[in-house]
mmCIF file of C-alpha atoms and ligand atoms in Angstrom:
data_model
loop_
_atom_site.group_PDB
_atom_site.id
_atom_site.type_symbol
_atom_site.label_atom_id
_atom_site.label_comp_id
_atom_site.label_asym_id
_atom_site.label_seq_id
_atom_site.Cartn_x
_atom_site.Cartn_y
_atom_site.Cartn_z
ATOM 1 C CA MET E 28 104.476 86.357 98.060
ATOM 2 C CA SER E 29 104.810 83.140 96.210
ATOM 3 C CA LEU E 30 106.961 84.176 93.251
ATOM 4 C CA THR E 31 110.355 85.647 93.859
ATOM 5 C CA ARG E 32 112.629 87.302 91.370
ATOM 6 C CA ARG E 33 115.107 84.501 92.075
ATOM 7 C CA ASP E 34 112.486 81.909 91.107
ATOM 8 C CA LEU E 35 111.708 83.838 87.965
ATOM 9 C CA THR E 36 115.366 84.241 87.164
ATOM 10 C CA ARG E 37 116.048 80.541 87.640
ATOM 11 C CA ARG E 38 113.106 79.651 85.431
ATOM 12 C CA ASP E 39 114.183 82.174 82.871
ATOM 13 C CA PHE E 40 117.648 80.693 82.936
ATOM 14 C CA GLY E 41 116.087 77.288 82.232
ATOM 15 C CA ARG E 42 114.152 78.685 79.300
ATOM 16 C CA LEU E 43 117.176 80.602 78.078
ATOM 17 C CA ALA E 44 119.359 77.486 78.226
ATOM 18 C CA ALA E 45 116.789 75.563 76.154
ATOM 19 C CA ALA E 46 116.466 78.470 73.744
ATOM 20 C CA SER E 47 120.204 78.879 73.326
ATOM 21 C CA ALA E 48 120.593 75.160 72.531
ATOM 22 C CA ALA E 49 118.092 75.659 69.695
ATOM 23 C CA PHE E 50 119.790 78.940 68.790
ATOM 24 C CA ALA E 51 123.042 77.136 67.951
ATOM 25 C CA THR E 52 121.419 75.558 64.897
ATOM 26 C CA VAL E 53 119.965 78.870 63.573
ATOM 27 C CA PRO E 54 122.004 80.665 60.876
ATOM 28 C CA ARG E 55 123.866 83.656 62.365
ATOM 29 C CA ALA E 56 122.040 86.416 60.456
ATOM 30 C CA ILE E 57 118.638 85.132 61.524
ATOM 31 C CA ALA E 58 119.828 84.620 65.085
ATOM 32 C CA GLN E 59 120.951 88.246 65.274
ATOM 33 C CA ALA E 60 117.659 89.503 63.902
ATOM 34 C CA ALA E 61 115.793 87.492 66.540
ATOM 35 C CA ALA E 62 117.853 88.844 69.467
ATOM 36 C CA PRO E 63 115.650 90.846 71.878
ATOM 37 C CA LYS E 64 116.099 94.600 71.579
ATOM 38 C CA LYS E 65 117.615 96.350 74.550
ATOM 39 C CA ILE E 66 117.511 100.021 75.424
ATOM 40 C CA ARG E 67 121.053 101.330 75.712
ATOM 41 C CA TYR E 68 121.684 103.769 78.565
ATOM 42 C CA ALA E 69 124.272 106.458 79.154
ATOM 43 C CA ILE E 70 124.811 106.889 82.892
ATOM 44 C CA ILE E 71 125.157 110.546 83.870
ATOM 45 C CA GLY E 72 126.908 110.792 87.244
ATOM 46 C CA LEU E 73 128.911 107.865 88.578
ATOM 47 C CA GLY E 74 128.011 108.115 92.259
ATOM 48 C CA ARG E 75 126.533 105.714 94.794
ATOM 49 C CA ILE E 76 123.117 105.134 93.281
ATOM 50 C CA SER E 77 124.539 104.600 89.797
ATOM 51 C CA LEU E 78 127.515 102.433 90.610
ATOM 52 C CA GLN E 79 126.117 100.411 93.486
ATOM 53 C CA HIS E 80 122.486 99.956 92.469
ATOM 54 C CA PHE E 81 121.244 101.078 89.048
ATOM 55 C CA MET E 82 124.134 99.784 86.943
ATOM 56 C CA PRO E 83 124.280 96.374 88.693
ATOM 57 C CA GLY E 84 120.483 96.300 88.204
ATOM 58 C CA THR E 85 120.899 96.564 84.435
ATOM 59 C CA LYS E 86 123.020 93.393 84.546
ATOM 60 C CA MET E 87 119.973 91.398 85.660
ATOM 61 C CA SER E 88 117.533 93.269 83.427
ATOM 62 C CA ALA E 89 116.069 91.863 80.224
ATOM 63 C CA MET E 90 115.703 95.029 78.178
ATOM 64 C CA SER E 91 118.352 97.432 79.440
ATOM 65 C CA GLU E 92 122.098 97.780 79.151
ATOM 66 C CA VAL E 93 124.715 100.393 79.922
ATOM 67 C CA THR E 94 126.631 101.607 76.864
ATOM 68 C CA ALA E 95 128.049 105.025 77.828
ATOM 69 C CA PHE E 96 129.215 107.110 80.796
ATOM 70 C CA VAL E 97 129.103 110.831 81.495
ATOM 71 C CA SER E 98 131.439 111.788 84.307
ATOM 72 C CA GLY E 99 133.643 114.583 85.560
ATOM 73 C CA HIS E 100 136.197 111.963 86.663
ATOM 74 C CA PRO E 101 137.762 110.264 83.601
ATOM 75 C CA ASP E 102 139.745 107.881 85.844
ATOM 76 C CA LYS E 103 136.605 106.668 87.583
ATOM 77 C CA ALA E 104 134.816 106.273 84.251
ATOM 78 C CA LYS E 105 137.715 104.272 82.785
ATOM 79 C CA GLN E 106 137.877 102.124 85.915
ATOM 80 C CA HIS E 107 134.272 100.970 85.424
ATOM 81 C CA ALA E 108 134.231 100.969 81.608
ATOM 82 C CA ALA E 109 135.729 97.498 81.244
ATOM 83 C CA GLU E 110 133.044 95.959 83.456
ATOM 84 C CA TYR E 111 130.327 97.299 81.134
ATOM 85 C CA ASN E 112 132.257 96.904 77.896
ATOM 86 C CA ILE E 113 132.229 100.647 77.204
ATOM 87 C CA PRO E 114 134.717 101.993 74.642
ATOM 88 C CA ASP E 115 136.639 105.223 75.274
ATOM 89 C CA SER E 116 134.583 106.867 72.511
ATOM 90 C CA SER E 117 131.440 106.432 74.662
ATOM 91 C CA ILE E 118 132.855 108.145 77.749
ATOM 92 C CA TYR E 119 131.815 111.798 77.939
ATOM 93 C CA THR E 120 132.604 114.692 80.234
ATOM 94 C CA TYR E 121 130.029 117.289 81.299
ATOM 95 C CA GLU E 122 131.658 119.667 78.816
ATOM 96 C CA ASN E 123 131.499 117.492 75.687
ATOM 97 C CA PHE E 124 128.258 115.758 76.710
ATOM 98 C CA ASP E 125 126.172 117.210 73.853
ATOM 99 C CA ARG E 126 128.187 115.118 71.388
ATOM 100 C CA ILE E 127 126.182 112.176 72.666
ATOM 101 C CA ARG E 128 123.576 113.075 70.032
ATOM 102 C CA ASP E 129 125.927 111.488 67.468
ATOM 103 C CA ASN E 130 126.232 108.224 69.389
ATOM 104 C CA PRO E 131 123.854 105.682 67.825
ATOM 105 C CA ASN E 132 124.565 103.258 70.678
ATOM 106 C CA VAL E 133 122.742 105.408 73.231
ATOM 107 C CA ASP E 134 118.932 105.450 73.296
ATOM 108 C CA ALA E 135 118.355 106.840 76.788
ATOM 109 C CA VAL E 136 120.121 108.399 79.759
ATOM 110 C CA TYR E 137 119.902 107.715 83.490
ATOM 111 C CA ILE E 138 120.528 110.932 85.450
ATOM 112 C CA ALA E 139 121.947 110.450 88.951
ATOM 113 C CA LEU E 140 123.500 113.835 89.663
ATOM 114 C CA PRO E 141 122.960 116.287 92.526
ATOM 115 C CA ASN E 142 119.352 117.517 92.372
ATOM 116 C CA SER E 143 120.044 120.967 90.940
ATOM 117 C CA MET E 144 121.702 119.406 87.856
ATOM 118 C CA HIS E 145 118.724 117.203 86.912
ATOM 119 C CA ALA E 146 116.954 119.880 84.872
ATOM 120 C CA GLU E 147 119.974 120.891 82.803
ATOM 121 C CA TYR E 148 120.910 117.308 81.897
ATOM 122 C CA THR E 149 117.320 116.279 81.189
ATOM 123 C CA ILE E 150 116.919 119.176 78.783
ATOM 124 C CA ARG E 151 120.309 118.625 77.114
ATOM 125 C CA SER E 152 119.599 114.883 76.808
ATOM 126 C CA ALA E 153 116.194 115.447 75.210
ATOM 127 C CA GLN E 154 117.744 117.948 72.821
ATOM 128 C CA ALA E 155 120.313 115.284 71.936
ATOM 129 C CA GLY E 156 117.448 112.939 71.052
ATOM 130 C CA LYS E 157 117.706 110.660 74.107
ATOM 131 C CA HIS E 158 114.922 109.422 76.393
ATOM 132 C CA VAL E 159 115.387 110.378 80.053
ATOM 133 C CA LEU E 160 115.139 108.389 83.275
ATOM 134 C CA CYS E 161 115.835 110.991 85.961
ATOM 135 C CA GLU E 162 116.393 110.399 89.667
ATOM 136 C CA LYS E 163 114.131 111.913 92.287
ATOM 137 C CA PRO E 164 113.608 114.670 93.258
ATOM 138 C CA MET E 165 112.856 115.660 89.694
ATOM 139 C CA ALA E 166 114.439 119.112 90.070
ATOM 140 C CA THR E 167 114.876 121.909 92.584
ATOM 141 C CA SER E 168 111.977 124.090 91.426
ATOM 142 C CA VAL E 169 108.551 123.848 89.842
ATOM 143 C CA ALA E 170 109.728 125.990 86.916
ATOM 144 C CA ASP E 171 112.645 123.634 86.180
ATOM 145 C CA SER E 172 110.323 120.615 86.367
ATOM 146 C CA GLU E 173 107.959 122.222 83.869
ATOM 147 C CA ALA E 174 110.884 123.038 81.571
ATOM 148 C CA MET E 175 112.030 119.385 81.702
ATOM 149 C CA ILE E 176 108.582 118.132 80.707
ATOM 150 C CA ALA E 177 108.347 120.708 77.911
ATOM 151 C CA ALA E 178 111.813 119.823 76.544
ATOM 152 C CA CYS E 179 111.018 116.093 76.436
ATOM 153 C CA LYS E 180 107.642 116.746 74.813
ATOM 154 C CA LYS E 181 109.226 119.016 72.205
ATOM 155 C CA ALA E 182 111.856 116.406 71.362
ATOM 156 C CA ASN E 183 109.245 113.614 71.451
ATOM 157 C CA ARG E 184 111.304 111.757 74.056
ATOM 158 C CA LYS E 185 109.979 109.914 77.109
ATOM 159 C CA LEU E 186 110.643 111.175 80.622
ATOM 160 C CA MET E 187 110.395 109.007 83.725
ATOM 161 C CA ILE E 188 111.183 109.944 87.326
ATOM 162 C CA ALA E 189 112.874 107.102 89.208
ATOM 163 C CA TYR E 190 110.193 106.391 91.826
ATOM 164 C CA ARG E 191 111.215 102.741 92.083
ATOM 165 C CA CYS E 192 108.765 102.038 94.941
ATOM 166 C CA GLN E 193 105.810 102.665 92.617
ATOM 167 C CA LEU E 194 106.841 99.572 90.664
ATOM 168 C CA GLU E 195 107.696 97.343 93.653
ATOM 169 C CA PRO E 196 105.258 94.400 94.214
ATOM 170 C CA THR E 197 104.891 94.651 98.032
ATOM 171 C CA THR E 198 104.080 98.356 97.729
ATOM 172 C CA LEU E 199 101.583 97.559 94.983
ATOM 173 C CA ARG E 200 99.932 94.937 97.214
ATOM 174 C CA ALA E 201 99.475 97.556 99.951
ATOM 175 C CA ARG E 202 97.783 99.838 97.434
ATOM 176 C CA GLU E 203 95.595 96.949 96.256
ATOM 177 C CA PHE E 204 94.438 96.323 99.863
ATOM 178 C CA ILE E 205 93.333 99.956 100.013
ATOM 179 C CA ARG E 206 91.663 99.989 96.600
ATOM 180 C CA ASN E 207 89.735 96.727 97.065
ATOM 181 C CA GLY E 208 88.381 97.855 100.433
ATOM 182 C CA THR E 209 90.238 95.261 102.540
ATOM 183 C CA ILE E 210 90.983 97.807 105.284
ATOM 184 C CA GLY E 211 87.724 99.734 104.792
ATOM 185 C CA ALA E 212 87.536 103.504 104.454
ATOM 186 C CA VAL E 213 90.972 105.047 104.978
ATOM 187 C CA GLN E 214 90.998 107.713 107.690
ATOM 188 C CA ALA E 215 94.650 108.516 108.339
ATOM 189 C CA ILE E 216 98.245 107.889 107.234
ATOM 190 C CA GLU E 217 101.438 108.416 109.198
ATOM 191 C CA SER E 218 104.853 108.296 107.574
ATOM 192 C CA ALA E 219 108.468 109.154 108.351
ATOM 193 C CA ASN E 220 111.809 108.885 106.575
ATOM 194 C CA GLY E 221 115.185 110.323 107.455
ATOM 195 C CA PHE E 222 118.822 109.720 108.326
ATOM 196 C CA ASN E 223 121.626 111.310 110.283
ATOM 197 C CA ILE E 224 123.656 113.017 107.573
ATOM 198 C CA GLY E 225 127.423 113.428 107.322
ATOM 199 C CA PRO E 226 129.372 115.628 104.887
ATOM 200 C CA ASP E 227 127.476 115.560 101.578
ATOM 201 C CA TRP E 228 126.353 117.813 98.680
ATOM 202 C CA ARG E 229 122.878 117.207 100.153
ATOM 203 C CA THR E 230 123.476 119.933 102.746
ATOM 204 C CA ASN E 231 124.591 122.423 100.082
ATOM 205 C CA GLY E 232 121.450 124.430 99.300
ATOM 206 C CA LYS E 233 122.529 125.254 95.731
ATOM 207 C CA LEU E 234 123.093 121.626 94.772
ATOM 208 C CA ALA E 235 120.320 120.026 96.806
ATOM 209 C CA GLY E 236 117.605 122.686 96.523
ATOM 210 C CA GLY E 237 116.454 121.884 100.055
ATOM 211 C CA GLY E 238 117.077 119.544 102.954
ATOM 212 C CA PRO E 239 115.632 116.159 103.916
ATOM 213 C CA LEU E 240 112.210 116.947 102.454
ATOM 214 C CA MET E 241 113.690 117.079 98.929
ATOM 215 C CA ASP E 242 115.821 113.996 99.448
ATOM 216 C CA VAL E 243 113.991 111.499 101.678
ATOM 217 C CA GLY E 244 110.800 113.192 102.864
ATOM 218 C CA ILE E 245 109.691 113.000 99.226
ATOM 219 C CA TYR E 246 109.263 109.217 99.735
ATOM 220 C CA SER E 247 106.615 109.812 102.422
ATOM 221 C CA LEU E 248 104.887 112.469 100.335
ATOM 222 C CA ASN E 249 104.868 110.253 97.269
ATOM 223 C CA ALA E 250 103.719 107.160 99.207
ATOM 224 C CA CYS E 251 100.708 109.012 100.668
ATOM 225 C CA ARG E 252 99.688 110.299 97.238
ATOM 226 C CA PHE E 253 100.349 106.970 95.529
ATOM 227 C CA MET E 254 98.430 104.937 98.102
ATOM 228 C CA LEU E 255 95.401 107.226 98.008
ATOM 229 C CA GLY E 256 95.480 108.205 94.321
ATOM 230 C CA GLU E 257 94.559 111.746 95.385
ATOM 231 C CA GLU E 258 96.292 115.108 95.624
ATOM 232 C CA PRO E 259 96.372 116.939 98.964
ATOM 233 C CA THR E 260 94.404 120.181 98.955
ATOM 234 C CA VAL E 261 95.391 121.564 102.377
ATOM 235 C CA ILE E 262 98.948 121.456 103.706
ATOM 236 C CA ALA E 263 100.405 122.700 107.003
ATOM 237 C CA ALA E 264 104.075 122.409 107.979
ATOM 238 C CA ASN E 265 106.816 123.226 110.458
ATOM 239 C CA ALA E 266 110.587 123.068 110.161
ATOM 240 C CA SER E 267 113.358 123.171 112.740
ATOM 241 C CA THR E 268 117.082 122.833 113.206
ATOM 242 C CA ILE E 269 118.288 121.312 116.457
ATOM 243 C CA ASP E 270 121.954 120.616 115.679
ATOM 244 C CA HIS E 271 123.840 123.866 115.154
ATOM 245 C CA ASP E 272 127.051 122.089 114.218
ATOM 246 C CA GLY E 273 127.555 123.574 110.743
ATOM 247 C CA ARG E 274 125.655 120.913 108.777
ATOM 248 C CA PHE E 275 122.472 122.964 108.530
ATOM 249 C CA ASN E 276 123.676 126.421 107.554
ATOM 250 C CA ASP E 277 122.033 126.035 104.140
ATOM 251 C CA VAL E 278 119.181 123.566 104.533
ATOM 252 C CA GLU E 279 116.693 122.609 107.228
ATOM 253 C CA GLU E 280 117.301 119.654 109.564
ATOM 254 C CA ASN E 281 113.679 118.645 110.276
ATOM 255 C CA VAL E 282 110.338 119.060 108.529
ATOM 256 C CA SER E 283 106.973 117.925 109.788
ATOM 257 C CA TRP E 284 103.838 118.354 107.696
ATOM 258 C CA THR E 285 100.197 117.364 107.490
ATOM 259 C CA MET E 286 98.065 116.948 104.390
ATOM 260 C CA LYS E 287 94.305 116.867 103.937
ATOM 261 C CA PHE E 288 93.081 114.941 100.895
ATOM 262 C CA PRO E 289 89.740 115.515 99.091
ATOM 263 C CA SER E 290 88.371 112.241 100.571
ATOM 264 C CA GLY E 291 89.022 113.676 104.027
ATOM 265 C CA VAL E 292 92.019 111.420 104.749
ATOM 266 C CA LEU E 293 94.576 113.172 106.952
ATOM 267 C CA ALA E 294 98.275 112.355 106.563
ATOM 268 C CA SER E 295 101.052 113.367 108.946
ATOM 269 C CA CYS E 296 104.690 113.036 107.928
ATOM 270 C CA ASN E 297 108.165 113.693 109.355
ATOM 271 C CA THR E 298 111.555 113.865 107.748
ATOM 272 C CA THR E 299 114.992 114.602 109.151
ATOM 273 C CA TYR E 300 118.716 114.757 108.464
ATOM 274 C CA GLY E 301 119.364 114.457 112.208
ATOM 275 C CA ALA E 302 118.258 110.904 113.093
ATOM 276 C CA ASN E 303 118.305 107.481 111.493
ATOM 277 C CA MET E 304 114.631 106.760 110.881
ATOM 278 C CA GLU E 305 113.571 103.485 109.315
ATOM 279 C CA GLY E 306 111.277 104.788 106.571
ATOM 280 C CA TYR E 307 107.697 103.634 107.047
ATOM 281 C CA TYR E 308 104.053 104.429 106.433
ATOM 282 C CA ARG E 309 101.006 103.235 108.309
ATOM 283 C CA ILE E 310 97.508 103.410 106.862
ATOM 284 C CA HIS E 311 94.499 103.311 109.174
ATOM 285 C CA GLY E 312 91.161 102.210 107.706
ATOM 286 C CA SER E 313 87.747 101.577 109.223
ATOM 287 C CA LYS E 314 88.336 97.794 109.127
ATOM 288 C CA GLY E 315 92.049 97.536 109.713
ATOM 289 C CA THR E 316 95.567 98.902 109.528
ATOM 290 C CA LEU E 317 98.445 98.369 107.111
ATOM 291 C CA ASN E 318 102.018 98.986 108.129
ATOM 292 C CA VAL E 319 104.788 99.155 105.528
ATOM 293 C CA GLU E 320 108.121 99.122 107.377
ATOM 294 C CA PRO E 321 110.772 99.257 106.090
ATOM 295 C CA ALA E 322 109.041 100.981 103.231
ATOM 296 C CA PHE E 323 111.634 102.668 101.075
ATOM 297 C CA GLY E 324 114.816 100.557 101.142
ATOM 298 C CA TYR E 325 116.492 98.822 98.246
ATOM 299 C CA GLU E 326 115.258 95.450 99.532
ATOM 300 C CA GLY E 327 113.231 93.952 102.379
ATOM 301 C CA ILE E 328 110.083 96.059 102.016
ATOM 302 C CA HIS E 329 107.718 94.587 104.582
ATOM 303 C CA LEU E 330 103.931 94.882 104.625
ATOM 304 C CA THR E 331 102.058 93.758 107.710
ATOM 305 C CA GLY E 332 98.489 94.399 108.699
ATOM 306 C CA ARG E 333 95.477 93.405 110.760
ATOM 307 C CA VAL E 334 91.962 93.388 109.385
ATOM 308 C CA ARG E 335 89.009 93.032 111.757
ATOM 309 C CA GLY E 336 85.898 91.181 110.620
ATOM 310 C CA ALA E 337 82.504 91.373 112.372
ATOM 311 C CA GLN E 338 83.486 88.415 114.551
ATOM 312 C CA GLY E 339 86.479 86.316 115.426
ATOM 313 C CA PRO E 340 90.167 87.135 115.514
ATOM 314 C CA PRO E 341 91.631 89.666 113.054
ATOM 315 C CA THR E 342 93.110 88.478 109.757
ATOM 316 C CA VAL E 343 96.843 88.997 109.725
ATOM 317 C CA ILE E 344 98.684 90.200 106.606
ATOM 318 C CA ASP E 345 102.430 89.574 106.390
ATOM 319 C CA LEU E 346 104.173 90.073 103.048
ATOM 320 C CA LEU E 347 107.919 90.527 102.759
ATOM 321 C CA GLU E 348 109.644 91.616 99.546
ATOM 322 C CA GLN E 349 111.574 88.527 98.431
ATOM 323 C CA GLU E 350 113.882 90.167 95.932
ATOM 324 C CA LYS E 351 117.349 91.357 96.777
ATOM 325 C CA ASP E 352 119.026 94.567 95.707
ATOM 326 C CA PRO E 353 119.442 95.475 92.797
ATOM 327 C CA ALA E 354 116.186 93.833 91.608
ATOM 328 C CA GLN E 355 114.189 97.051 92.147
ATOM 329 C CA PHE E 356 116.577 98.844 89.802
ATOM 330 C CA ALA E 357 116.381 96.087 87.182
ATOM 331 C CA ARG E 358 112.594 96.440 87.223
ATOM 332 C CA GLU E 359 112.799 100.227 87.066
ATOM 333 C CA ALA E 360 115.146 100.133 84.073
ATOM 334 C CA ASP E 361 113.063 97.501 82.302
ATOM 335 C CA HIS E 362 109.829 99.376 82.943
ATOM 336 C CA PHE E 363 111.259 102.433 81.217
ATOM 337 C CA SER E 364 112.888 100.378 78.456
ATOM 338 C CA GLY E 365 109.598 98.579 77.822
ATOM 339 C CA CYS E 366 107.749 101.898 77.573
ATOM 340 C CA ILE E 367 110.286 103.114 75.018
ATOM 341 C CA LEU E 368 110.266 99.884 73.014
ATOM 342 C CA ASN E 369 106.468 99.602 72.974
ATOM 343 C CA ASN E 370 105.768 103.344 72.932
ATOM 344 C CA THR E 371 103.538 103.115 75.997
ATOM 345 C CA PRO E 372 103.056 105.760 78.737
ATOM 346 C CA VAL E 373 105.582 105.613 81.576
ATOM 347 C CA GLY E 374 104.341 104.879 85.107
ATOM 348 C CA PRO E 375 106.049 107.542 87.233
ATOM 349 C CA SER E 376 106.079 110.283 84.606
ATOM 350 C CA GLY E 377 107.517 113.780 84.566
ATOM 351 C CA GLU E 378 104.046 115.029 85.497
ATOM 352 C CA GLU E 379 104.156 112.787 88.590
ATOM 353 C CA GLY E 380 107.496 114.317 89.572
ATOM 354 C CA LEU E 381 106.074 117.798 88.985
ATOM 355 C CA ARG E 382 103.110 117.112 91.304
ATOM 356 C CA ASP E 383 105.556 116.249 94.112
ATOM 357 C CA MET E 384 107.566 119.383 93.384
ATOM 358 C CA ARG E 385 104.436 121.547 93.633
ATOM 359 C CA HIS E 386 103.539 119.976 97.003
ATOM 360 C CA ILE E 387 107.127 120.364 98.231
ATOM 361 C CA GLN E 388 106.922 124.048 97.326
ATOM 362 C CA THR E 389 103.704 124.348 99.351
ATOM 363 C CA ILE E 390 105.223 122.476 102.323
ATOM 364 C CA TYR E 391 108.304 124.714 102.353
ATOM 365 C CA LYS E 392 106.139 127.821 102.087
ATOM 366 C CA ALA E 393 103.924 126.628 104.958
ATOM 367 C CA ALA E 394 107.050 125.960 107.043
ATOM 368 C CA GLY E 395 108.389 129.447 106.325
ATOM 369 C CA ILE E 396 111.313 128.204 104.230
ATOM 370 C CA LYS E 397 112.238 129.944 100.984
ATOM 371 C CA PHE E 398 112.078 127.524 98.039
HETATM 372 P P1 NAD S 416 126.446 110.758 95.033
HETATM 373 O O1 NAD S 416 127.020 111.919 95.769
HETATM 374 O O2 NAD S 416 126.885 109.406 95.448
HETATM 375 O O3 NAD S 416 126.749 110.895 93.461
HETATM 376 C C1 NAD S 416 126.576 112.110 92.777
HETATM 377 C C2 NAD S 416 127.324 112.066 91.462
HETATM 378 O O4 NAD S 416 127.245 113.348 90.859
HETATM 379 C C3 NAD S 416 128.820 111.748 91.610
HETATM 380 O O5 NAD S 416 129.208 110.910 90.566
HETATM 381 C C4 NAD S 416 129.493 113.106 91.467
HETATM 382 O O6 NAD S 416 130.792 113.009 90.942
HETATM 383 C C5 NAD S 416 128.554 113.779 90.463
HETATM 384 N N1 NAD S 416 128.637 115.247 90.501
HETATM 385 C C6 NAD S 416 128.677 116.039 89.425
HETATM 386 N N2 NAD S 416 128.757 117.324 89.779
HETATM 387 C C7 NAD S 416 128.775 117.358 91.120
HETATM 388 C C8 NAD S 416 128.871 118.407 92.071
HETATM 389 N N3 NAD S 416 128.938 119.682 91.707
HETATM 390 N N4 NAD S 416 128.850 118.066 93.386
HETATM 391 C C9 NAD S 416 128.747 116.787 93.774
HETATM 392 N N5 NAD S 416 128.662 115.730 92.906
HETATM 393 C C10 NAD S 416 128.682 116.030 91.585
HETATM 394 O O7 NAD S 416 124.865 110.914 95.107
HETATM 395 P P2 NAD S 416 123.773 109.774 94.947
HETATM 396 O O8 NAD S 416 123.404 109.269 96.279
HETATM 397 O O9 NAD S 416 124.200 108.810 93.913
HETATM 398 O O10 NAD S 416 122.518 110.666 94.451
HETATM 399 C C11 NAD S 416 122.398 111.100 93.112
HETATM 400 C C12 NAD S 416 120.908 111.378 92.806
HETATM 401 O O11 NAD S 416 120.190 110.156 92.967
HETATM 402 C C13 NAD S 416 120.248 112.376 93.737
HETATM 403 O O12 NAD S 416 119.345 113.163 93.013
HETATM 404 C C14 NAD S 416 119.489 111.532 94.751
HETATM 405 O O13 NAD S 416 118.332 112.148 95.245
HETATM 406 C C15 NAD S 416 119.132 110.325 93.888
HETATM 407 N N6 NAD S 416 119.024 109.090 94.693
HETATM 408 C C16 NAD S 416 117.982 108.273 94.466
HETATM 409 C C17 NAD S 416 117.839 107.108 95.191
HETATM 410 C C18 NAD S 416 116.712 106.164 94.906
HETATM 411 O O14 NAD S 416 116.567 105.178 95.605
HETATM 412 N N7 NAD S 416 115.917 106.420 93.894
HETATM 413 C C19 NAD S 416 118.775 106.790 96.173
HETATM 414 C C20 NAD S 416 119.869 107.628 96.349
HETATM 415 C C21 NAD S 416 119.984 108.780 95.597
#
């Protein structure tokens, strides 16, 4: 790819420097009125994805800033408050969270809690008048997902599910190569994503709602659907647990599933909490193959491919994501902020999250796992 986020940022810095020189001569009141509007986020759950990725992402975003915290650990919240200029009055606990409705400095929330808490905090946030950017998986049941959508609709607030890959340029190029016929008629997709898990709420069935399928297998499911723009109509699945070492008393260790799409494309996917898989997907078309590997990381998404013409050597595709973490999160935040500011439909909507939840329910059922 020719343009990198760094290039853009450098250029933007150049423009900003020129603009700020001009700004100095503008009377203060006018200057304030001309300042670009930012969406102000309350972060709900100060864990890894919030602290290490999403919040740093907002620092390089154009339309998003962090203005409040919701945490069960006041010390942790205070520790990070200074970095984001957050006053004590904008630090909430889970108990007094609903008071956030009276905070005019919060437009939206980013929910990064264990999966089973997503529904409750989405609904409470919408009722408090805030837009919601919720981490994947959307919830731990289809009913909760539907309730989240209904609550946001009722409150006239926007709901986005944080499928950052759907906004990432290398991923979008792969989809373009499928849509414009570069690799011909797609026949099959293979995908896998997993890791070898240690102690984590992710193996607690109540908090996680399921095992690796809910957490990381959802990336493969979503990539297949996103690449094809179709919904699977036939699903078969198996699950297994190999390591009986106490980690998998509540949730499965492995899930393997196949999907048949209306076009006839067959997809086969694997997910695990027992092995470190580099997440990938491979798309086989009548004229060529695309391989996205790594496919789901916070940086370094790599698209390679070979396309065969009637004659001569194959054309080689090799596109590497140029941006570094947390650029994907800056884009994700700004996409949602832009949708709020311009009142436009969000890309990965609540309905998109719900479709994944319905398929996850079908996969678990096919694998004989209660969901
Ligand atoms: P984490 O364990 O690092 O953080 C979870 C946060 O929830 C912590 O701040 C913890 O204090 C808080 N919490 C509140 N109640 C809790 C309870 N009862 N048990 C445990 N923690 C509790 O998890 P994480 O990796 O930041 O994941 C949070 C969410 O983000 C999950 O839904 C996960 O699927 C999602 N996630 C998304 C991505 C992505 O790339 N989009 C990556 C990682 C995680």
